[in-house]
Amino acid sequence: MDFLFQSILNGILAGCIYALFAMGLTLIYGVLNFVNFAHGELIMWGAYFLYFLMGKPFGFPLPIALIPALLLTILLGIGMDRFVFKPLRTANRLTLLIAALGLSFLLRNGAQFLWGAELRTYGFEIKRGLRILGISITLNQVAIILTSIVCIVFVYLLFHRTRLGKSMRAVSDNLELARVMGIDSKHAIQFAWVIASVLAGVGGILLALDTNLQPGMGLINLVKAFAATLLGGVGNIWGALLGGIVIGLAENLGVLVISPGYKDAIAFGIMVLMLLIRPSALLGRQE
Amino acid sequence: MDLFLHLCVMIIIYIIFAMSLNLEVGYTGLFNFGHVAFFGISAYTSALLSLQQVPFELSLLIALAMAGLWGFLLSIPSLRLRGDYFGIVTLGFGEIIRMVFQNEVWFTKGPMGLPGIPKPILFSYRFATLSQYLLLTLGFAALTFLILRIILRSPFGRVLRAIREDEVAAEALGKNVFFFRIKSFVIGSLFAGLAGTLWGHYTTFISPGDFTLLETILVLLIVVLGGKGTEWGPVLGAFVLIFFQESLRFLRLPAEWTRYLAPLQQMIFGGLLIVLMIFRPEGLLKEKGRGSNAGN
């Protein structure tokens, strides 16, 4: 029984992280109307930026390294848009997606070039978890859940309480109409990249704290983020949150039944299942 | 001389692989980002059967059927969707198939791979030496080229192009877009399977590491560099890129360099895709009768 509770806890933990990925992915989808295949690489680079700043020659402690790592991730996100996606705004969809896939591959191998393909960690000792009601939870894990909640609340306030957030929602709803109303769409698009990059960076760092870093981590998490997005309804930020938690739970409960080697395949399975059962619901909010 | 023959065999296998993707991406406008899956499925099927002494003719047929079958199964849930979704489903599928090769150790020997895949014997003729194998692949490549040419010049091929240009218009003309797309995808998967089978029997050793995203990127790059939607584009693209890739292997660079060279080469592939898409999306050869502003 304890085992089951433990899996649920781990599932929620992973789910919070996936939710951060999915919220960023769906935000860009909402504003620019395409799936950013390089979103996984923002996640991966976010985690590696922190690794870079904590290692030699800097050796910053985690709290100090965090801010510059996120700034670098934002820079990468903005750079992606400026140099790859902006020149292709009016290109046809196939051209855009092939470029996004190329970008993803470029960034993944860039990380492999710099840090090699092996698994890395931030080098914290594994501490004994606190035991509450038979469930073990480490301080890291508490921090992960708290950070995710802070991010989610932050996104909520941003979207519903600020002018900038509202203009982003307007652009994502209807670009033409937003322009007519005098909303600066370029500004809103740029800001969407900032938010998506921060969410990806924070998520990547949390994931790396909980597990490890590897250049291939981007692709598989892109699939998970997309599965979560599909579950929650494309373009819907709160759906993405819910979808992320469902995927996290399904993965951690699923490995009780099937081989752990297939843990990363569960999100894909859910995605295909969703496409089979409710293809119409997924197309709900397009064009 | 052997090096030259080896290069030719590799180029021809990739020409087949790229022609199959060109049917989907170039002519039908399907965003298939997991083409390596079908290459891998056939390579494994044919290798496993051949290692059980099944004759090559039969194992080739079963391997092609498996690739086609999986193409069909994957297309049912995913081909109704718009391009982005299809792209990500195929991308995921490519990763999952590799995971299966890796995890089903009882069947595929997992990361150990399958060594000793026999050279093919077709109608009691054994294609063992390099030049014999070159002849075999050349024959299959010519066959693929002709079959695809017949398909694409038929009314069926025109419908595929119509779907690519304007899905709604094709639908309005009474064409069932979904079925045409499935057919295109299954045919593409079959020929990817042919390339995979030929490759497996050529290298005689396959392992899950041979079927990564790199293969998908490489074949996609061949298609878009050569010119998607053209008959000779994949041929040209394969010559340029496979020559580049394989010749790097034979430069005899110090071993410690490969740690950096492999990712660097892959970065070049990724970067080349971006640069091509921004500055010359139509590739080296341009499709005839297609305006520069054609698209969705």
XYZ file of C-alpha atoms in Angstrom:
583
model
C 0.000 0.000 0.000
C 2.843 2.365 0.910
C 4.313 1.506 -2.438
C 1.197 2.740 -4.157
C 1.184 6.040 -2.254
C 4.840 6.495 -3.019
C 4.144 6.025 -6.730
C 1.320 8.535 -6.596
C 3.588 11.063 -4.913
C 6.330 10.494 -7.500
C 3.723 10.774 -10.219
C 2.490 14.139 -9.005
C 6.071 15.299 -8.685
C 6.930 14.346 -12.256
C 3.569 15.662 -13.379
C 4.273 19.144 -12.008
C 7.466 19.240 -14.069
C 5.743 18.003 -17.234
C 3.067 20.622 -16.675
C 5.712 23.353 -16.834
C 6.974 21.950 -20.151
C 3.486 21.626 -21.565
C 2.425 25.140 -20.531
C 5.357 26.649 -22.412
C 4.773 24.507 -25.481
C 1.102 25.338 -25.650
C 1.791 29.037 -25.062
C 4.001 29.218 -28.151
C 1.470 27.141 -30.044
C -1.243 29.571 -29.064
C 0.651 32.668 -30.137
C 2.462 31.414 -33.244
C 0.239 28.462 -34.178
C 2.907 25.799 -34.601
C 4.445 23.057 -32.463
C 7.960 24.105 -31.554
C 9.931 20.905 -32.057
C 12.909 22.527 -30.367
C 11.045 23.102 -27.094
C 12.674 19.996 -25.621
C 16.078 21.525 -26.282
C 15.144 24.646 -24.298
C 14.442 22.288 -21.401
C 17.728 20.455 -21.873
C 19.830 23.588 -22.320
C 18.203 25.190 -19.269
C 19.409 22.266 -17.189
C 22.883 22.346 -18.768
C 23.252 26.099 -18.280
C 22.882 25.554 -14.548
C 25.335 22.654 -14.699
C 27.779 24.921 -16.517
C 27.499 27.721 -13.961
C 27.802 25.389 -10.987
C 30.861 23.596 -12.363
C 34.416 24.797 -12.920
C 35.527 27.570 -13.425
C 32.563 29.354 -11.826
C 31.502 27.029 -9.057
C 28.506 29.149 -8.072
C 26.169 27.664 -5.497
C 22.746 26.731 -6.816
C 20.733 29.783 -5.683
C 23.201 32.210 -7.270
C 23.602 30.227 -10.495
C 19.858 29.920 -10.962
C 19.149 33.444 -12.205
C 21.917 33.639 -14.847
C 21.010 30.114 -16.000
C 17.434 31.195 -16.598
C 18.587 34.397 -18.301
C 20.708 32.320 -20.664
C 17.700 30.094 -21.395
C 15.606 33.166 -22.197
C 18.371 34.366 -24.490
C 18.324 31.012 -26.264
C 14.539 31.145 -26.655
C 14.595 34.678 -28.026
C 17.509 33.747 -30.280
C 15.567 30.770 -31.664
C 12.724 33.041 -32.593
C 14.893 35.813 -33.970
C 17.151 33.698 -36.166
C 15.010 30.739 -37.160
C 11.296 31.239 -36.690
C 10.956 34.936 -37.450
C 12.383 34.660 -40.996
C 9.902 31.822 -41.534
C 6.739 33.511 -40.213
C 5.146 33.552 -43.658
C 6.707 30.309 -44.925
C 4.571 27.244 -45.384
C 4.115 24.866 -42.516
C 6.326 22.038 -43.774
C 9.240 24.441 -44.197
C 8.729 25.799 -40.692
C 8.529 22.378 -39.046
C 11.566 20.999 -40.870
C 13.525 24.041 -39.694
C 12.296 23.460 -36.130
C 13.382 19.822 -36.288
C 16.770 20.862 -37.658
C 17.127 23.371 -34.826
C 16.286 20.717 -32.271
C 18.946 18.409 -33.701
C 21.519 21.202 -33.857
C 20.995 22.170 -30.209
C 20.974 18.586 -28.981
C 24.284 17.856 -30.627
C 25.632 21.193 -29.486
C 25.160 20.024 -25.907
C 26.713 16.677 -26.745
C 29.677 18.439 -28.296
C 30.276 20.500 -25.160
C 29.443 18.027 -22.411
C 29.490 14.567 -24.028
C 26.693 12.036 -24.200
C 27.084 10.583 -20.715
C 24.609 11.026 -17.871
C 25.496 13.848 -15.508
C 24.100 15.135 -12.224
C 24.468 18.351 -10.287
C 26.541 16.383 -7.800
C 24.414 16.775 -4.694
C 24.595 13.939 -2.238
C 21.501 11.841 -2.111
C 19.953 12.641 1.231
C 17.696 10.403 3.200
C 14.129 11.437 2.711
C 11.735 12.514 5.424
C 9.229 9.836 6.192
C 5.639 10.964 6.444
C 2.916 8.334 6.779
C 5.243 5.720 5.322
C 6.030 7.778 2.253
C 9.550 9.001 1.714
C 10.072 12.500 0.364
C 13.385 14.306 0.031
C 13.887 18.024 0.571
C 14.683 18.319 -3.131
C 11.302 16.909 -3.958
C 9.544 19.311 -1.618
C 11.407 22.135 -3.348
C 10.338 20.809 -6.758
C 6.663 20.797 -5.847
C 6.863 24.256 -4.245
C 8.718 25.742 -7.210
C 6.204 24.314 -9.661
C 3.320 25.745 -7.679
C 5.002 29.151 -7.561
C 5.504 29.059 -11.349
C 1.916 28.075 -11.981
C 0.541 30.818 -9.714
C 2.872 33.277 -11.390
C 1.586 32.308 -14.829
C -1.989 32.609 -13.599
C -1.442 36.115 -12.238
C 0.419 37.138 -15.361
C -2.317 36.015 -17.700
C -5.283 37.284 -15.760
C -4.034 40.289 -13.856
C -1.564 42.072 -16.121
C -1.970 44.003 -19.331
C 0.843 42.110 -20.989
C -0.700 38.752 -20.140
C -4.040 39.839 -21.449
C -2.508 41.047 -24.694
C -0.780 37.669 -25.070
C -4.094 35.917 -24.617
C -5.665 38.223 -27.170
C -2.929 37.509 -29.729
C -3.287 33.806 -29.127
C -7.063 34.005 -29.571
C -7.084 36.000 -32.758
C -4.007 37.727 -34.120
C -5.798 39.955 -36.626
C -8.389 41.145 -34.152
C -5.717 41.823 -31.553
C -3.829 43.944 -34.068
C -6.958 45.886 -34.926
C -7.388 46.648 -31.253
C -3.932 48.181 -31.233
C -2.139 45.409 -29.370
C 1.550 45.256 -30.180
C 1.701 41.657 -31.393
C 5.486 41.636 -31.831
C 5.888 42.549 -28.214
C 3.417 39.880 -27.154
C 5.188 37.215 -29.222
C 8.536 38.113 -27.728
C 7.114 37.972 -24.267
C 5.561 34.587 -24.955
C 9.067 33.314 -25.788
C 10.388 34.707 -22.519
C 7.702 32.940 -20.476
C 8.011 29.676 -22.418
C 11.791 29.728 -21.968
C 11.561 30.373 -18.242
C 9.045 27.559 -17.787
C 11.196 25.213 -19.872
C 14.363 26.227 -18.022
C 12.850 25.857 -14.552
C 11.278 22.543 -15.546
C 14.530 21.254 -17.007
C 16.467 22.203 -13.889
C 13.902 20.571 -11.606
C 13.908 17.426 -13.720
C 17.698 17.306 -13.653
C 17.659 17.775 -9.853
C 15.266 14.870 -9.496
C 16.943 12.614 -12.080
C 19.939 13.559 -14.244
C 21.110 15.474 -17.325
C 21.664 14.035 -20.762
C 21.647 15.632 -24.249
C 18.861 13.282 -25.355
C 16.476 14.412 -22.597
C 14.925 17.097 -24.796
C 13.271 14.910 -27.406
C 11.525 12.532 -25.046
C 10.270 15.391 -22.896
C 8.940 17.150 -25.976
C 6.806 14.073 -26.645
C 5.618 14.079 -23.026
C 4.844 17.788 -23.092
C 2.923 17.342 -26.292
C 0.979 14.385 -24.907
C 0.054 16.544 -21.894
C -0.978 19.365 -24.218
C -3.206 17.010 -26.209
C -4.825 15.689 -23.033
C -5.619 19.167 -21.828
C -6.678 20.603 -25.170
C -4.220 22.405 -27.417
C -3.741 26.084 -26.616
C -5.279 25.690 -23.158
C -2.757 26.496 -20.423
C -4.743 25.020 -17.533
C -5.488 21.917 -19.536
C -1.746 21.542 -20.005
C -1.284 21.615 -16.228
C -3.855 18.890 -15.725
C -2.510 16.872 -18.659
C 1.014 17.014 -17.225
C -0.102 15.613 -13.893
C -2.087 12.837 -15.584
C 0.989 11.844 -17.628
C 3.209 11.896 -14.536
C 0.784 9.691 -12.598
C 0.299 7.307 -15.524
C 4.051 6.865 -15.882
C 4.722 6.181 -12.231
C 1.728 3.907 -11.740
C 2.302 2.266 -15.122
C 5.750 0.949 -14.240
C 4.144 -1.072 -11.436
C 2.543 -3.123 -14.215
C 4.876 -2.972 -17.227
C 8.647 -3.087 -17.614
C 10.404 0.121 -16.437
C 12.246 0.139 -19.774
C 9.045 1.408 -21.308
C 8.415 4.215 -18.811
C 9.119 6.845 -21.457
C 6.760 5.127 -23.904
C 3.694 5.579 -21.696
C 3.177 9.217 -22.675
C 3.316 8.199 -26.328
C 0.763 5.453 -25.681
C -1.596 7.938 -24.053
C -1.140 10.291 -26.987
C -2.062 7.601 -29.553
C -5.000 6.505 -27.421
C -6.272 10.082 -27.263
C -5.973 10.398 -31.032
C -7.954 7.184 -31.489
C -10.738 7.947 -29.040
C -11.300 11.671 -29.359
C -9.722 13.053 -32.518
C -12.442 15.672 -32.831
C -11.964 17.101 -29.356
C -8.313 17.705 -30.107
C -9.074 19.740 -33.150
C -11.565 21.748 -31.130
C -9.879 25.098 -31.061
C -8.019 25.297 -34.338
C -8.300 28.029 -36.946
C 38.532 0.392 -54.996
C 36.677 -1.315 -52.139
C 36.156 2.060 -50.547
C 34.635 3.351 -53.745
C 32.318 0.353 -54.066
C 31.308 0.683 -50.416
C 30.451 4.326 -51.003
C 28.326 3.401 -54.006
C 26.389 0.737 -52.077
C 25.673 3.139 -49.212
C 24.624 5.909 -51.570
C 22.251 3.624 -53.431
C 20.653 2.286 -50.253
C 20.060 5.850 -49.097
C 18.667 6.762 -52.504
C 15.971 4.115 -51.996
C 15.377 5.320 -48.435
C 15.140 8.960 -49.570
C 12.884 8.190 -52.535
C 10.412 6.572 -50.161
C 10.396 9.641 -47.916
C 10.135 11.921 -50.930
C 6.854 10.250 -51.857
C 5.468 11.223 -48.451
C 7.095 14.576 -47.710
C 7.693 15.838 -51.226
C 4.660 14.669 -53.150
C 1.950 14.124 -50.551
C 2.993 16.785 -48.026
C 3.003 14.400 -45.051
C 5.220 15.497 -42.172
C 6.874 12.173 -41.470
C 9.598 12.749 -38.888
C 10.024 9.108 -37.881
C 10.927 7.429 -41.138
C 13.766 5.527 -39.473
C 11.176 3.350 -37.685
C 10.220 1.516 -40.876
C 13.837 1.198 -41.960
C 14.549 -0.390 -38.571
C 11.491 -2.642 -38.422
C 12.417 -4.255 -41.733
C 16.103 -4.504 -40.936
C 15.275 -6.356 -37.722
C 12.561 -8.548 -39.255
C 14.701 -9.682 -42.134
C 17.757 -10.177 -39.931
C 15.878 -12.267 -37.371
C 14.297 -14.429 -40.065
C 17.532 -14.900 -41.990
C 19.322 -15.924 -38.809
C 16.667 -18.657 -38.522
C 17.663 -19.899 -42.015
C 14.552 -18.510 -43.713
C 15.359 -17.948 -47.430
C 16.068 -14.335 -48.384
C 13.168 -14.065 -50.843
C 10.713 -14.905 -48.077
C 12.304 -12.838 -45.329
C 12.452 -9.821 -47.651
C 8.750 -10.140 -48.383
C 7.847 -10.521 -44.713
C 10.093 -7.579 -43.798
C 8.358 -5.366 -46.368
C 4.968 -6.539 -45.157
C 5.894 -5.676 -41.565
C 6.997 -2.164 -42.520
C 3.798 -1.656 -44.504
C 1.657 -3.067 -41.715
C 3.166 -0.790 -39.066
C 2.857 2.149 -41.416
C -0.808 1.319 -41.792
C -1.375 0.889 -38.050
C 0.353 4.166 -37.226
C -1.468 6.094 -39.910
C -4.966 5.241 -38.654
C -4.890 7.295 -35.463
C -2.559 9.978 -36.698
C -3.263 10.801 -40.336
C -6.602 12.433 -39.712
C -4.764 15.184 -37.904
C -3.139 18.305 -39.169
C 0.535 18.272 -40.016
C 2.094 19.329 -36.702
C 0.406 16.527 -34.798
C 1.325 13.948 -37.376
C 4.909 15.165 -37.231
C 5.155 14.715 -33.506
C 3.426 11.332 -33.490
C 5.858 9.975 -36.089
C 8.783 11.542 -34.221
C 7.654 9.765 -31.061
C 7.088 6.505 -32.941
C 10.682 6.508 -34.165
C 11.898 6.736 -30.558
C 9.486 4.086 -29.252
C 10.495 1.538 -31.890
C 14.106 1.951 -30.883
C 13.058 1.458 -27.262
C 11.440 -1.851 -28.277
C 14.619 -3.027 -30.031
C 16.514 -2.107 -26.890
C 14.209 -3.672 -24.306
C 12.950 -6.905 -25.873
C 16.227 -8.658 -25.197
C 14.735 -12.170 -25.556
C 13.852 -11.324 -29.135
C 16.271 -8.723 -30.470
C 19.191 -9.352 -28.073
C 18.786 -5.720 -26.969
C 21.846 -3.461 -27.004
C 24.058 -6.439 -27.951
C 22.633 -6.293 -31.451
C 22.368 -9.015 -34.055
C 25.688 -10.088 -35.595
C 26.265 -12.447 -38.514
C 23.334 -11.535 -40.748
C 23.927 -13.658 -43.881
C 24.460 -12.128 -47.310
C 21.347 -12.526 -49.436
C 20.822 -15.466 -51.775
C 18.320 -14.536 -54.444
C 17.161 -17.294 -56.828
C 20.122 -19.413 -55.680
C 22.624 -16.670 -56.541
C 24.659 -15.451 -53.598
C 25.421 -11.720 -53.471
C 28.542 -11.912 -51.359
C 31.210 -9.588 -52.740
C 30.982 -5.817 -52.823
C 30.472 -5.580 -56.563
C 27.784 -8.260 -56.491
C 26.014 -6.423 -53.691
C 26.284 -3.191 -55.619
C 24.523 -4.876 -58.523
C 21.752 -6.101 -56.230
C 21.101 -2.684 -54.682
C 21.325 -1.020 -58.075
C 18.652 -3.394 -59.376
C 16.353 -2.666 -56.445
C 16.963 1.083 -56.700
C 16.065 1.073 -60.407
C 12.947 -0.932 -59.615
C 11.953 1.523 -56.857
C 12.585 4.488 -59.127
C 10.407 3.008 -61.874
C 7.571 1.952 -59.581
C 7.462 5.350 -57.884
C 7.609 7.095 -61.261
C 4.650 5.057 -62.538
C 2.716 5.729 -59.324
C 3.408 9.443 -59.357
C 2.594 9.959 -63.036
C -0.701 8.114 -62.676
C -3.969 9.811 -61.689
C -3.257 8.556 -58.159
C -0.075 10.608 -58.066
C -1.890 13.700 -59.266
C -4.379 13.344 -56.430
C -1.505 13.162 -53.946
C -0.082 16.419 -55.258
C -3.525 17.992 -55.220
C -3.882 17.034 -51.543
C -0.511 18.580 -50.804
C -1.452 21.849 -52.483
C -4.998 22.191 -51.223
C -6.606 19.588 -49.052
C -10.023 21.200 -49.077
C -10.124 21.477 -52.865
C -9.178 17.806 -53.231
C -11.905 16.901 -50.784
C -14.383 19.020 -52.720
C -13.523 17.051 -55.873
C -14.714 13.930 -54.106
C -11.318 12.520 -53.170
C -11.111 10.843 -49.803
C -8.007 12.642 -48.533
C -7.585 10.317 -45.564
C -7.393 7.134 -47.709
C -5.026 8.661 -50.225
C -2.742 9.748 -47.426
C -2.790 6.284 -45.854
C -1.913 4.693 -49.192
C 0.956 7.101 -49.730
C 2.234 6.498 -46.208
C 2.038 2.707 -46.520
C 3.834 2.699 -49.885
C 6.501 4.990 -48.433
C 6.932 2.685 -45.437
C 7.280 -0.352 -47.720
C 10.137 1.186 -49.663
C 11.796 2.426 -46.467
C 11.570 -1.226 -45.444
C 13.320 -2.274 -48.641
C 16.169 0.117 -47.868
C 16.356 -1.176 -44.285
C 16.498 -4.816 -45.374
C 19.241 -4.139 -47.911
C 21.198 -2.192 -45.327
C 20.943 -4.882 -42.643
C 22.170 -7.627 -44.969
C 24.948 -5.372 -46.169
C 26.449 -4.398 -42.807
C 25.684 -7.900 -41.385
C 25.390 -6.381 -37.887
C 22.540 -4.260 -36.560
C 21.851 -2.844 -33.096
C 19.322 -0.361 -31.688
C 21.918 2.427 -31.916
C 21.727 2.278 -35.716
C 18.143 3.520 -35.767
C 18.209 6.892 -34.073
C 16.902 10.323 -34.941
C 20.123 10.849 -36.898
C 18.882 8.511 -39.648
C 15.602 10.393 -39.902
C 17.378 13.732 -40.052
C 19.854 12.459 -42.619
C 17.204 11.092 -44.971
C 15.064 14.212 -44.544
C 18.076 16.349 -45.333
C 18.787 14.267 -48.451
C 15.246 14.881 -49.660
C 15.117 18.613 -48.995
C 18.668 19.264 -50.150
C 18.164 17.411 -53.427
C 14.771 18.967 -53.965
C 11.574 17.571 -52.521
C 8.909 16.579 -54.996
C 11.412 15.901 -57.786
C 12.386 12.561 -59.319
C 16.131 13.120 -59.202
C 16.322 15.186 -56.019
C 16.809 12.232 -53.640
C 19.495 10.821 -55.949
C 21.448 14.055 -55.985
C 20.978 14.628 -52.245
C 22.158 11.122 -51.386
C 25.287 11.502 -53.503
C 26.280 14.733 -51.790
C 25.451 13.829 -48.195
C 26.422 10.168 -48.031
C 29.682 10.980 -49.757
C 30.327 13.587 -47.069
C 29.322 11.306 -44.201
C 31.082 8.138 -45.310
C 34.288 9.825 -46.399
C 34.684 11.305 -42.899
C 34.816 7.733 -41.620
C 37.728 6.876 -43.858
C 39.921 9.857 -43.066
C 41.492 7.822 -40.227
C 41.265 10.647 -37.748
C 42.571 10.047 -34.238
C 40.099 8.148 -32.067
C 39.810 10.860 -29.420
C 38.506 13.236 -32.100
C 35.377 11.187 -32.758
C 34.008 12.271 -29.387
C 33.830 15.770 -30.912
C 33.515 14.970 -34.612
C 30.300 12.943 -34.395
C 28.242 15.673 -32.693
C 29.899 18.312 -34.854
C 28.859 16.501 -38.012
C 25.321 16.173 -36.681
C 25.269 19.857 -35.778
C 26.156 20.557 -39.402
C 23.207 18.422 -40.550
C 20.815 20.271 -38.235
C 22.200 23.660 -39.195
C 22.043 22.802 -42.883
C 18.341 21.960 -42.523
C 17.674 25.378 -40.973
C 19.730 27.287 -43.535
C 18.077 25.431 -46.422
C 14.603 26.116 -45.085
C 15.290 29.805 -44.664
C 17.180 30.496 -47.894
C 16.280 27.756 -50.354
C 13.360 25.600 -49.200
C 12.948 24.044 -52.649
C 16.439 22.494 -52.586
C 18.970 22.139 -55.376
C 16.544 20.855 -57.990
C 13.280 22.687 -58.257
C 9.987 20.945 -58.851
C 8.651 21.709 -62.320
C 5.456 23.650 -62.686
C 5.416 24.806 -59.134
C 5.443 28.512 -58.402
C 7.698 29.889 -55.728
C 4.711 30.994 -53.705
C 3.034 27.588 -53.751
C 2.315 26.191 -50.327
C -0.511 26.082 -47.907
